[in-house]
Coordinates of C-alpha atoms in Angstrom, one line a residue:
X1 CA -19.4 22.4 -29.7
X2 CA -21.3 22.4 -26.6
X3 CA -19.9 22.6 -23.2
X4 CA -21.4 20.6 -20.9
X5 CA -22.1 22.1 -17.3
X6 CA -19.5 24.4 -18.1
X7 CA -19.7 27.3 -15.3
X8 CA -22.0 25.2 -12.9
X9 CA -21.3 24.8 -9.2
X10 CA -19.9 21.5 -8.3
X11 CA -17.0 19.4 -9.6
X12 CA -19.5 16.9 -11.8
X13 CA -18.5 16.5 -15.6
X14 CA -20.1 14.8 -18.4
X15 CA -19.7 14.5 -22.1
X16 CA -22.7 13.0 -23.2
X17 CA -24.1 16.1 -25.0
X18 CA -20.9 16.5 -26.5
X19 CA -20.5 13.2 -27.9
X20 CA -24.1 13.5 -29.2
X21 CA -23.5 17.0 -30.6
X22 CA -20.3 15.1 -32.7
X23 CA -22.6 12.2 -33.7
X24 CA -25.1 14.2 -34.8
X25 CA -23.0 16.5 -36.7
X26 CA -21.1 13.4 -38.4
X27 CA -24.5 12.1 -39.1
X28 CA -25.3 14.9 -41.5
X29 CA -22.3 14.2 -43.9
X30 CA -23.3 11.2 -46.4
X31 CA -21.9 7.7 -46.0
X32 CA -18.1 7.3 -46.4
X33 CA -15.1 8.8 -45.1
X34 CA -15.2 12.6 -44.0
X35 CA -13.3 14.9 -46.2
X36 CA -9.9 15.6 -44.1
X37 CA -10.2 19.2 -43.4
X38 CA -14.0 18.9 -41.9
X39 CA -12.8 15.8 -39.7
X40 CA -10.0 17.8 -38.7
X41 CA -12.2 21.0 -37.8
X42 CA -14.6 18.7 -35.9
X43 CA -11.9 16.9 -33.9
X44 CA -10.3 20.4 -33.4
X45 CA -13.8 21.7 -31.9
X46 CA -14.3 18.4 -30.1
X47 CA -10.8 18.5 -28.3
X48 CA -11.3 22.6 -27.5
X49 CA -14.6 21.9 -26.0
X50 CA -13.3 18.8 -23.7
X51 CA -10.2 21.0 -23.0
X52 CA -12.6 23.7 -21.9
X53 CA -15.0 21.5 -19.6
X54 CA -12.0 19.8 -18.1
X55 CA -10.2 22.9 -17.0
X56 CA -13.4 24.6 -15.7
X57 CA -14.3 21.5 -13.8
X58 CA -10.8 20.9 -12.1
X59 CA -10.9 24.8 -11.4
X60 CA -13.9 24.4 -9.4
X61 CA -12.3 21.4 -7.7
X62 CA -9.4 23.6 -7.0
X63 CA -11.2 26.3 -5.9
X64 CA -13.0 24.1 -3.3
X65 CA -9.5 22.5 -1.8
X66 CA -8.2 26.0 -1.8
X67 CA -11.2 27.2 0.2
X68 CA -10.0 24.7 3.1
X69 CA -6.2 24.3 2.4
X70 CA -3.2 26.2 0.6
X71 CA -3.2 25.7 -2.5
X72 CA -1.2 22.6 -3.9
X73 CA -0.6 20.7 -6.9
X74 CA -2.8 19.1 -10.0
X75 CA -2.1 15.8 -11.1
X76 CA -2.9 14.6 -14.6
X77 CA -2.0 11.1 -15.5
X78 CA -3.2 8.4 -18.1
X79 CA -4.0 8.6 -21.3
X80 CA -5.6 12.2 -21.7
X81 CA -2.4 13.6 -20.1
X82 CA -0.5 13.2 -23.6
X83 CA -3.0 15.4 -25.2
X84 CA -1.0 18.9 -25.3
X85 CA -4.2 21.1 -25.8
X86 CA -5.8 19.6 -22.4
X87 CA -2.2 19.8 -20.7
X88 CA -2.1 23.7 -21.4
X89 CA -5.8 24.6 -20.4
X90 CA -5.2 22.4 -16.9
X91 CA -1.9 24.4 -16.7
X92 CA -3.8 27.7 -16.9
X93 CA -6.4 26.7 -14.8
X94 CA -3.6 25.7 -12.2
X95 CA -2.2 28.7 -12.5
X96 CA -5.2 30.9 -12.0
X97 CA -5.8 28.9 -8.9
X98 CA -2.2 29.3 -7.4
X99 CA -2.0 25.6 -8.2
X100 CA 1.2 23.7 -9.8
X101 CA 0.3 21.3 -12.7
X102 CA 2.5 18.0 -12.7
X103 CA 2.2 15.3 -15.7
X104 CA 4.3 12.2 -16.6
X105 CA 6.4 12.9 -20.2
X106 CA 3.8 12.4 -22.7
X107 CA 5.5 9.2 -23.6
X108 CA 4.4 7.6 -20.7
X109 CA 0.9 8.4 -21.0
X110 CA -0.4 6.5 -23.9
X111 CA -1.2 3.2 -21.8
X112 CA -2.0 2.9 -18.3
X113 CA 0.2 -0.1 -17.9
X114 CA 3.4 1.8 -18.7
X115 CA 2.3 4.0 -15.9
X116 CA 1.8 1.3 -13.2
X117 CA 5.1 0.1 -14.4
X118 CA 6.8 2.9 -14.1
X119 CA 5.5 3.7 -10.5
X120 CA 6.9 0.2 -10.0
X121 CA 10.3 1.2 -11.2
X122 CA 10.4 4.4 -9.1
X123 CA 9.4 2.7 -5.9
X124 CA 12.2 -0.2 -6.4
X125 CA 14.7 3.0 -7.2
X126 CA 13.4 4.2 -3.6
X127 CA 14.1 0.6 -2.0
X128 CA 10.4 0.1 -1.5
X129 CA 8.5 -2.8 -2.3
X130 CA 5.6 -4.9 -1.2
X131 CA 5.0 -8.5 -0.7
X132 CA 3.2 -10.5 -3.3
X133 CA 1.0 -12.7 -0.9
X134 CA -2.1 -10.0 -1.7
X135 CA -5.4 -11.9 -2.6
X136 CA -7.1 -9.7 -5.0
X137 CA -10.9 -9.0 -4.4
X138 CA -13.0 -8.3 -7.5
X139 CA -16.0 -7.3 -5.5
X140 CA -15.0 -5.0 -2.8
X141 CA -18.2 -4.2 -0.7
X142 CA -19.0 -0.1 -0.3
X143 CA -19.8 -0.7 3.1
X144 CA -16.4 -1.6 3.9
X145 CA -15.1 1.7 2.6
X146 CA -17.4 3.6 4.9
X147 CA -16.1 2.2 8.0

């Protein structure tokens, strides 16, 4: 499987070439379910490629950060944080750059709504709360962020 942007300067990443490679590979099979072993092999190859790219890109970001500050903490959260291979690759990258890796327990990573709720629980345990008078803004002009 290809590793898009692997080793390139900067922190950008893209999986479009990887997704295309998987689609083209699957397209070489006749219609119907893939043979179980082939599906497992394709999935494992995809997972390894994603983990390699994410570790490389996170490593670039950590190197840029460490050039200006003391190494700190790399945080991974959300659904991807439940993937053991990705967690291991990021933990290795963090260790190589002198960072620690922090990730929620895998059972709390499957749904971002769970992560938001857990954050609320932790804030309440600390005695923190926010008023409920905030008016949502579905469109927030970028110019306001620059100011």
